[in-house]
PDB file of C-alpha atoms in Angstrom:
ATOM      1  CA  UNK A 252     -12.968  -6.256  -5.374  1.00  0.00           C
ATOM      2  CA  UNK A 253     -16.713  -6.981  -4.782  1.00  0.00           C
ATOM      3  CA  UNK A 254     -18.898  -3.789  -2.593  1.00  0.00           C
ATOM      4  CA  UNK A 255     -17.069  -1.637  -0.651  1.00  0.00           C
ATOM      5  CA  UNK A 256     -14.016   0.587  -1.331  1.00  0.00           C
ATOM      6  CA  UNK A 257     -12.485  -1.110  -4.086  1.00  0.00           C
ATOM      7  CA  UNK A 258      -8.698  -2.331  -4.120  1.00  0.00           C
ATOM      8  CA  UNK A 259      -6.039   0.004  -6.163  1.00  0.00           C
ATOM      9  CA  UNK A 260      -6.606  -0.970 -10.114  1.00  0.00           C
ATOM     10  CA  UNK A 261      -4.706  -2.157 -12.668  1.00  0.00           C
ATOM     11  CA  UNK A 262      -2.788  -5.331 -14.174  1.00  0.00           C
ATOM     12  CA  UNK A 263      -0.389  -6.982 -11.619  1.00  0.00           C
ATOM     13  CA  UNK A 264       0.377 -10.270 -13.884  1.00  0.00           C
ATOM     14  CA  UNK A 265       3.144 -10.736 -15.933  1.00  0.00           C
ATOM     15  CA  UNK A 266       4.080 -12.736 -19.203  1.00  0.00           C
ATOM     16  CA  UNK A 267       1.532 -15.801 -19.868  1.00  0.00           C
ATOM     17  CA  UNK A 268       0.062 -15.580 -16.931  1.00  0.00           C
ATOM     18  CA  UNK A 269      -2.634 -12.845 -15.639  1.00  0.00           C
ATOM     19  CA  UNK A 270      -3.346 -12.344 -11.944  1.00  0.00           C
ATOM     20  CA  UNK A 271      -5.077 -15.298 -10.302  1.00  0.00           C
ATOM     21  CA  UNK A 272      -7.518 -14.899  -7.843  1.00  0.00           C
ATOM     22  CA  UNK A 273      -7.957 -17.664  -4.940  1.00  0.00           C
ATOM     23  CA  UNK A 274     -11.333 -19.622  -4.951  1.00  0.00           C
ATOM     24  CA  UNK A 275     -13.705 -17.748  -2.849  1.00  0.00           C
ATOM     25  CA  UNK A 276     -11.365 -14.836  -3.122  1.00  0.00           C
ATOM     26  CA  UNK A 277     -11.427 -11.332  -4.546  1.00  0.00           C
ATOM     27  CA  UNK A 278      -6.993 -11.150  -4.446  1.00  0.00           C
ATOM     28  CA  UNK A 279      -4.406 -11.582  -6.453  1.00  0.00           C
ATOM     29  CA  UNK A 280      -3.244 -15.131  -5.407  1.00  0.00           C
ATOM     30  CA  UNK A 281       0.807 -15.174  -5.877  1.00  0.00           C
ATOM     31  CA  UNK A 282       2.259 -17.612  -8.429  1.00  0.00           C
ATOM     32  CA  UNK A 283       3.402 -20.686  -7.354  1.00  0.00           C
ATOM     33  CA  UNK A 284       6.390 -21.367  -9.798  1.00  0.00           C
ATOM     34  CA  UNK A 285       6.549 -17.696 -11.045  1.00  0.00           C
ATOM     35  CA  UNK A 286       9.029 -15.523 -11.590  1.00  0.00           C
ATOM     36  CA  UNK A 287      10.835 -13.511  -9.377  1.00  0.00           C
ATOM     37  CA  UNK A 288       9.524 -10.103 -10.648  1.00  0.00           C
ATOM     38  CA  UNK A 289       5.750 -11.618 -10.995  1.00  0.00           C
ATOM     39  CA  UNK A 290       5.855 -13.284  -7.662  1.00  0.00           C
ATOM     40  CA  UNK A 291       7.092  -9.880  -6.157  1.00  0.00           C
ATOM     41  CA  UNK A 292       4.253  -8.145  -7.883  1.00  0.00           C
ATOM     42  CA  UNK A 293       1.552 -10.276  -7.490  1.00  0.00           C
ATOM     43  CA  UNK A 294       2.655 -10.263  -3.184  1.00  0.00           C
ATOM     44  CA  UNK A 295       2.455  -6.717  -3.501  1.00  0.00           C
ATOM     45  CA  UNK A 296      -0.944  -6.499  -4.767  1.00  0.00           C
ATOM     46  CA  UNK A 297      -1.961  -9.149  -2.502  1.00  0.00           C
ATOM     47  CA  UNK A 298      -1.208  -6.972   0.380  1.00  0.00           C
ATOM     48  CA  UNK A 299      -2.315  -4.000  -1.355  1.00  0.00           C
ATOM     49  CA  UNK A 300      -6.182  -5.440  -2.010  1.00  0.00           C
ATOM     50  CA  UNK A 301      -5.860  -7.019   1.885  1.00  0.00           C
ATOM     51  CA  UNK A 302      -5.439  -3.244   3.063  1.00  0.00           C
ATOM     52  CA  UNK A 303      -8.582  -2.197   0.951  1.00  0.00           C
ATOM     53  CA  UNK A 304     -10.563  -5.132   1.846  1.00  0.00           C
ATOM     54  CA  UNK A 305     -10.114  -4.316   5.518  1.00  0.00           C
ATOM     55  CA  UNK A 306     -11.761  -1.266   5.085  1.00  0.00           C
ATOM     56  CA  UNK A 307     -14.853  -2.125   3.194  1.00  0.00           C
ATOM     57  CA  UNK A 308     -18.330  -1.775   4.116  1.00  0.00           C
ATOM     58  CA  UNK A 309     -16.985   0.717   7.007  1.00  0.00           C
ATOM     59  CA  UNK A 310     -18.122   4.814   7.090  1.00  0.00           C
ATOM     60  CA  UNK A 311     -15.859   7.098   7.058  1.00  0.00           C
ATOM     61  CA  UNK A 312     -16.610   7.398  11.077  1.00  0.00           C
ATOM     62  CA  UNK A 313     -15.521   4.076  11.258  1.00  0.00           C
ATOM     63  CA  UNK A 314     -12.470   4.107   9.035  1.00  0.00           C
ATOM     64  CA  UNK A 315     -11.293   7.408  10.983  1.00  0.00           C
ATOM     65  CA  UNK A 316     -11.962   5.300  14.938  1.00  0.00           C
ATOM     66  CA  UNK A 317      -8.832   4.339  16.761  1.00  0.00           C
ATOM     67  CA  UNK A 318     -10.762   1.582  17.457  1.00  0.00           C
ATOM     68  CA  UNK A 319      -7.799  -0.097  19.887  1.00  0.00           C
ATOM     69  CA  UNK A 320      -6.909   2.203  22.509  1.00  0.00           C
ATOM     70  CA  UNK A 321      -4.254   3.244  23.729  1.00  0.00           C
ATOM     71  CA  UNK A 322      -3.397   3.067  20.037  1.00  0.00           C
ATOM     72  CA  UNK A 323      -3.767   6.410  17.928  1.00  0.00           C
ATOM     73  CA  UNK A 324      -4.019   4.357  14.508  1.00  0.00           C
ATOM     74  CA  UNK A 325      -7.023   4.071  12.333  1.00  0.00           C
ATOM     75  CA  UNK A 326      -7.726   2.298   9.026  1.00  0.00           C
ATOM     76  CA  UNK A 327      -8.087   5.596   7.434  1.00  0.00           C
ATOM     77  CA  UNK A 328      -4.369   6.403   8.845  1.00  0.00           C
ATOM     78  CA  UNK A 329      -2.982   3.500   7.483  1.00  0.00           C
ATOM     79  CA  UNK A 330      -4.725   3.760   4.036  1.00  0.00           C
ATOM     80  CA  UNK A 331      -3.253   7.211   4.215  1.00  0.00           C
ATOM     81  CA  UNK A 332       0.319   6.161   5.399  1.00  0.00           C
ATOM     82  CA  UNK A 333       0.822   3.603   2.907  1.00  0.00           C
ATOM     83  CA  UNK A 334      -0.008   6.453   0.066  1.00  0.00           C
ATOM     84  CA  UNK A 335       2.974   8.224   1.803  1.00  0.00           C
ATOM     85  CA  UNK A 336       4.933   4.894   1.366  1.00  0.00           C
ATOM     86  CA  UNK A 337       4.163   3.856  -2.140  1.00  0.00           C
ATOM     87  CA  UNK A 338       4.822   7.549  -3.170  1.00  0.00           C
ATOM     88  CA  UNK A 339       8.010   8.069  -1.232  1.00  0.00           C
ATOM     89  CA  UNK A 340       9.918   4.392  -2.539  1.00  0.00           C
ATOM     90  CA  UNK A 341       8.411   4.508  -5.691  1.00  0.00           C
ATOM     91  CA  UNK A 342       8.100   8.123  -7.428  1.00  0.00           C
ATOM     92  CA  UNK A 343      10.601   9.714  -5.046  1.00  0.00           C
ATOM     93  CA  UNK A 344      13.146   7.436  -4.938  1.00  0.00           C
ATOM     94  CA  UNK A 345      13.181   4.912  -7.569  1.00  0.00           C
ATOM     95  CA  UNK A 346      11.747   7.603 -10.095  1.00  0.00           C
ATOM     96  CA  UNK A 347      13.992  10.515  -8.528  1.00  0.00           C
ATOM     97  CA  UNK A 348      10.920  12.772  -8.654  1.00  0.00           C
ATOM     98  CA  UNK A 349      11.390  16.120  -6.394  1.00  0.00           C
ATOM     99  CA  UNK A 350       8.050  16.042  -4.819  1.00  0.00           C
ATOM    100  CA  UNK A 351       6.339  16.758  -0.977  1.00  0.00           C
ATOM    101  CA  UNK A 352       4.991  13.819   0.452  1.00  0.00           C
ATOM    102  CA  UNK A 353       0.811  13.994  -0.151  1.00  0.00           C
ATOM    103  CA  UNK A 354       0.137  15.081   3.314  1.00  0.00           C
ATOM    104  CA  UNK A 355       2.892  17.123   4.304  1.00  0.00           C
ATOM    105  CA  UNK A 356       5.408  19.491   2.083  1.00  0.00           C
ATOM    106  CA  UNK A 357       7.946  19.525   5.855  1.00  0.00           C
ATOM    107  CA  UNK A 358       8.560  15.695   5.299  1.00  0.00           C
ATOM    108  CA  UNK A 359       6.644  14.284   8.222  1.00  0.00           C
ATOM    109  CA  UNK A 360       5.288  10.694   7.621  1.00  0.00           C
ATOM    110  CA  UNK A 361       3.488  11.070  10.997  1.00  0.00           C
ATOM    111  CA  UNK A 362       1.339  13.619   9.509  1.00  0.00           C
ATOM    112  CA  UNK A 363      -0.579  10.899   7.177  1.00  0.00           C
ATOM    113  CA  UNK A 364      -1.592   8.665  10.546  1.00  0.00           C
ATOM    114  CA  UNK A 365      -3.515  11.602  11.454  1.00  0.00           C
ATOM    115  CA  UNK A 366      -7.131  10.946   9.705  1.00  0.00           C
ATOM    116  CA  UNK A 367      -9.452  12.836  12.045  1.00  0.00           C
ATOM    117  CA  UNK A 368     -10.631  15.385   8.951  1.00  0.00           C
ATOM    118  CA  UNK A 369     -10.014  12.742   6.261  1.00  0.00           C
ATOM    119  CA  UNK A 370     -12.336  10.666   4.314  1.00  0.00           C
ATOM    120  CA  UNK A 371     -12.745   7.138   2.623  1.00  0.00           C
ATOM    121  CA  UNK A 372     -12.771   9.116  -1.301  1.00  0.00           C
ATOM    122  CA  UNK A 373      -9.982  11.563   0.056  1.00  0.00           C
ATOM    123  CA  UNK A 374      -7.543   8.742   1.231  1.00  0.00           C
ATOM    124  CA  UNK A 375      -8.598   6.033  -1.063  1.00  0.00           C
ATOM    125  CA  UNK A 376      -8.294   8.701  -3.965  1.00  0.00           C
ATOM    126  CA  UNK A 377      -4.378   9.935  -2.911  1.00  0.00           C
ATOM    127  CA  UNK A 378      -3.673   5.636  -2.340  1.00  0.00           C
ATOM    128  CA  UNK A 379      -4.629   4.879  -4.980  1.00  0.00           C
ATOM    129  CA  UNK A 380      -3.386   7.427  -7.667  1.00  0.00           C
ATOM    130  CA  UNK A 381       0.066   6.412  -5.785  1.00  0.00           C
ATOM    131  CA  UNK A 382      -0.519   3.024  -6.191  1.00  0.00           C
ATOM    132  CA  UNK A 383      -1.365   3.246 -10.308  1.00  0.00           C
ATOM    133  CA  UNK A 384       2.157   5.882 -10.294  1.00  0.00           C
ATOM    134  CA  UNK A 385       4.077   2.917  -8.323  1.00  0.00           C
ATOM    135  CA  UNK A 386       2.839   0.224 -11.033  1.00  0.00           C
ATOM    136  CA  UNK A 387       3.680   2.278 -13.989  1.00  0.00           C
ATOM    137  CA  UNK A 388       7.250   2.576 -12.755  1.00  0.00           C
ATOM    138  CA  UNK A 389       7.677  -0.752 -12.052  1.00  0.00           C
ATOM    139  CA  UNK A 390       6.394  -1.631 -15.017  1.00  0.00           C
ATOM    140  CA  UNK A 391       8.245   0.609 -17.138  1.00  0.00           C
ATOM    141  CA  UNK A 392      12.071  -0.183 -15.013  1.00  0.00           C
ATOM    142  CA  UNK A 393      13.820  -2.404 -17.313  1.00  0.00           C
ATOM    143  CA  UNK A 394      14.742  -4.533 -14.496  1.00  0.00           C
ATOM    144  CA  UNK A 395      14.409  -5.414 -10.797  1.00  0.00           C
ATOM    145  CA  UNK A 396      18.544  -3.997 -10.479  1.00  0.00           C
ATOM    146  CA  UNK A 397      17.583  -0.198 -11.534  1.00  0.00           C
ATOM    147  CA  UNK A 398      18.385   1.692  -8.573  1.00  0.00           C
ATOM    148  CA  UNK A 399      17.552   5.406  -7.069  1.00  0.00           C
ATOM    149  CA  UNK A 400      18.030   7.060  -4.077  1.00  0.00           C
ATOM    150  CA  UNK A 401      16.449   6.837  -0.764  1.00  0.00           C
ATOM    151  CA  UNK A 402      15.013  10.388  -0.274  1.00  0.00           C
ATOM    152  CA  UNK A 403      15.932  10.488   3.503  1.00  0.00           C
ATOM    153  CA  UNK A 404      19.181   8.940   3.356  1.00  0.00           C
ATOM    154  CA  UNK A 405      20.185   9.342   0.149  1.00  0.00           C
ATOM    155  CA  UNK A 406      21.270   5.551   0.318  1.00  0.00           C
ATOM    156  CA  UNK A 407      20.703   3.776  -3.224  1.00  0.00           C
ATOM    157  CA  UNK A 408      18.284   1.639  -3.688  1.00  0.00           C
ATOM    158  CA  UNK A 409      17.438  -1.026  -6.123  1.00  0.00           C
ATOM    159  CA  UNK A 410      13.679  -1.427  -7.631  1.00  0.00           C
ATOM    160  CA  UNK A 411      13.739  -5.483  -5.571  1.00  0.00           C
ATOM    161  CA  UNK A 412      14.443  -3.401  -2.328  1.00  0.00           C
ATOM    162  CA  UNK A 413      11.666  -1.240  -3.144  1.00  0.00           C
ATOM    163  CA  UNK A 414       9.340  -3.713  -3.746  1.00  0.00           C
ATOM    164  CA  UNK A 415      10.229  -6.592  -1.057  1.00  0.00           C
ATOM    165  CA  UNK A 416      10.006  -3.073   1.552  1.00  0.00           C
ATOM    166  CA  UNK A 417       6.952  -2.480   0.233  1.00  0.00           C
ATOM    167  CA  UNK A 418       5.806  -6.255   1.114  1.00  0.00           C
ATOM    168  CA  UNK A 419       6.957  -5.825   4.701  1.00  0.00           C
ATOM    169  CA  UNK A 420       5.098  -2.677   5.079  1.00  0.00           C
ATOM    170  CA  UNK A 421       1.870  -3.698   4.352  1.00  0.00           C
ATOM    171  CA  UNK A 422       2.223  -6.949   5.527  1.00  0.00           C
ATOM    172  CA  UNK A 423       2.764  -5.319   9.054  1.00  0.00           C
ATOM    173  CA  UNK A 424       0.333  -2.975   8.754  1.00  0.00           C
ATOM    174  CA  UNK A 425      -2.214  -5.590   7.201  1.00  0.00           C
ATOM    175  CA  UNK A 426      -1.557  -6.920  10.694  1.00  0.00           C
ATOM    176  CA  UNK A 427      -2.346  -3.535  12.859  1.00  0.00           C
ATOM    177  CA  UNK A 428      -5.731  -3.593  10.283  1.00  0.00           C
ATOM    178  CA  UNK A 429      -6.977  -7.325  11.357  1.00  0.00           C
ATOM    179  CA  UNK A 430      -6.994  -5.822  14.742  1.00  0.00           C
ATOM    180  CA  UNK A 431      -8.676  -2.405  14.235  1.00  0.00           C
ATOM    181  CA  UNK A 432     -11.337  -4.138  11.873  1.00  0.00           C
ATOM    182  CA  UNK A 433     -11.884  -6.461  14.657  1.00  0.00           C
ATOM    183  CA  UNK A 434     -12.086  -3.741  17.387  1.00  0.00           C
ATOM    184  CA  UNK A 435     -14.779  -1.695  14.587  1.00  0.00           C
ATOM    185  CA  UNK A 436     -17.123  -4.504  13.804  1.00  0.00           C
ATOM    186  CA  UNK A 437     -15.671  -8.062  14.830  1.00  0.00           C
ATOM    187  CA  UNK A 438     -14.993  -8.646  11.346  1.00  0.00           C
ATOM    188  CA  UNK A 439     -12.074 -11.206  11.287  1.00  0.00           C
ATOM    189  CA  UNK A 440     -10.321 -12.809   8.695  1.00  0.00           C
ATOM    190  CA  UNK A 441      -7.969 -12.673   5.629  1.00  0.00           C
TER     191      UNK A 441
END
């Protein structure tokens, strides 16, 4: 990413080809004839570097603003809630790791939405150490069939559930973000 807050690091390409960037664009631009595992990896980043791009060139002030009434949410919440996300599919239940969530040890996903003490290296920080922990055990799952358990349900999982989930999250919240950044600055786009 170019200025700003910078997207979550590290490689999201796979096999011969490394991630490709759209002209004019600081994202990972998803294959168009690759693989099922690249293609899910490079969406995911995609999404992942929309989220950060929403937020750049904001203050913290302005990250933390529920900047579209009578909505509660704020970029800052959602940078916070997807840390909650990538850590609970990823580490807790792919990974089986017996770990709080980052922003509450009672289990309350609500909790990260709530950014009115947090800041931009705070949130970004806990994102995007979950992020790099999501890629490594991606990359490290000898396929897209390994499977875990769902930490609320206890249903099992496989990793291509995790990661097409993962899409739909932040596509959705990608969507609440166009609107906050809007509401902020008038910033639109992407």
């Amino acid at each position: 990413m170019t200025g700003g807050t910078p997207g979550p690091a590290g490689p999201s390409g796979e096999g011969t080809r490394g991630p490709a960037r759209a002209e004019g664009e600081d994202r990972t631009s998803p294959p168009l004839t690759g693989g099922e595992r690249e293609t899910l990896r490079a969406f995911l980043d995609f999404h992942r570097e929309t989220l950060a791009m929403k937020c750049e060139g904001l203050s913290d002030e302005q990250l933390r603003l529920a900047s579209s009434p009578p909505s509660t949410l704020s970029l800052l919440g959602l940078v916070r809630h997807m840390a909650e996300v990538e850590r609970a599919w990823f580490r807790r239940a792919i990974n089986g790791e017996d770990i709080p969530l980052v922003w509450s040890d009672a289990g309350d996903f609500q909790t990260a939405y709530d950014a009115s003490r947090s800041t931009r290296a705070e949130a970004f920080g806990a994102w995007q150490a979950e992020v790099g922990h999501a890629r490594r055990i991606e990359r490290e799952a000898a396929s897209l069939d390994v499977t875990g358990h769902q930490a609320r349900t206890g249903e099992v999982v496989s990793l291509r559930l995790v990661m097409l989930h993962l899409i739909h999250e932040y596509a959705r919240h990608n969507g609440h973000a166009d609107f906050l950044r809007e509401a902020i600055d008038g910033t639109t786009g992407a």
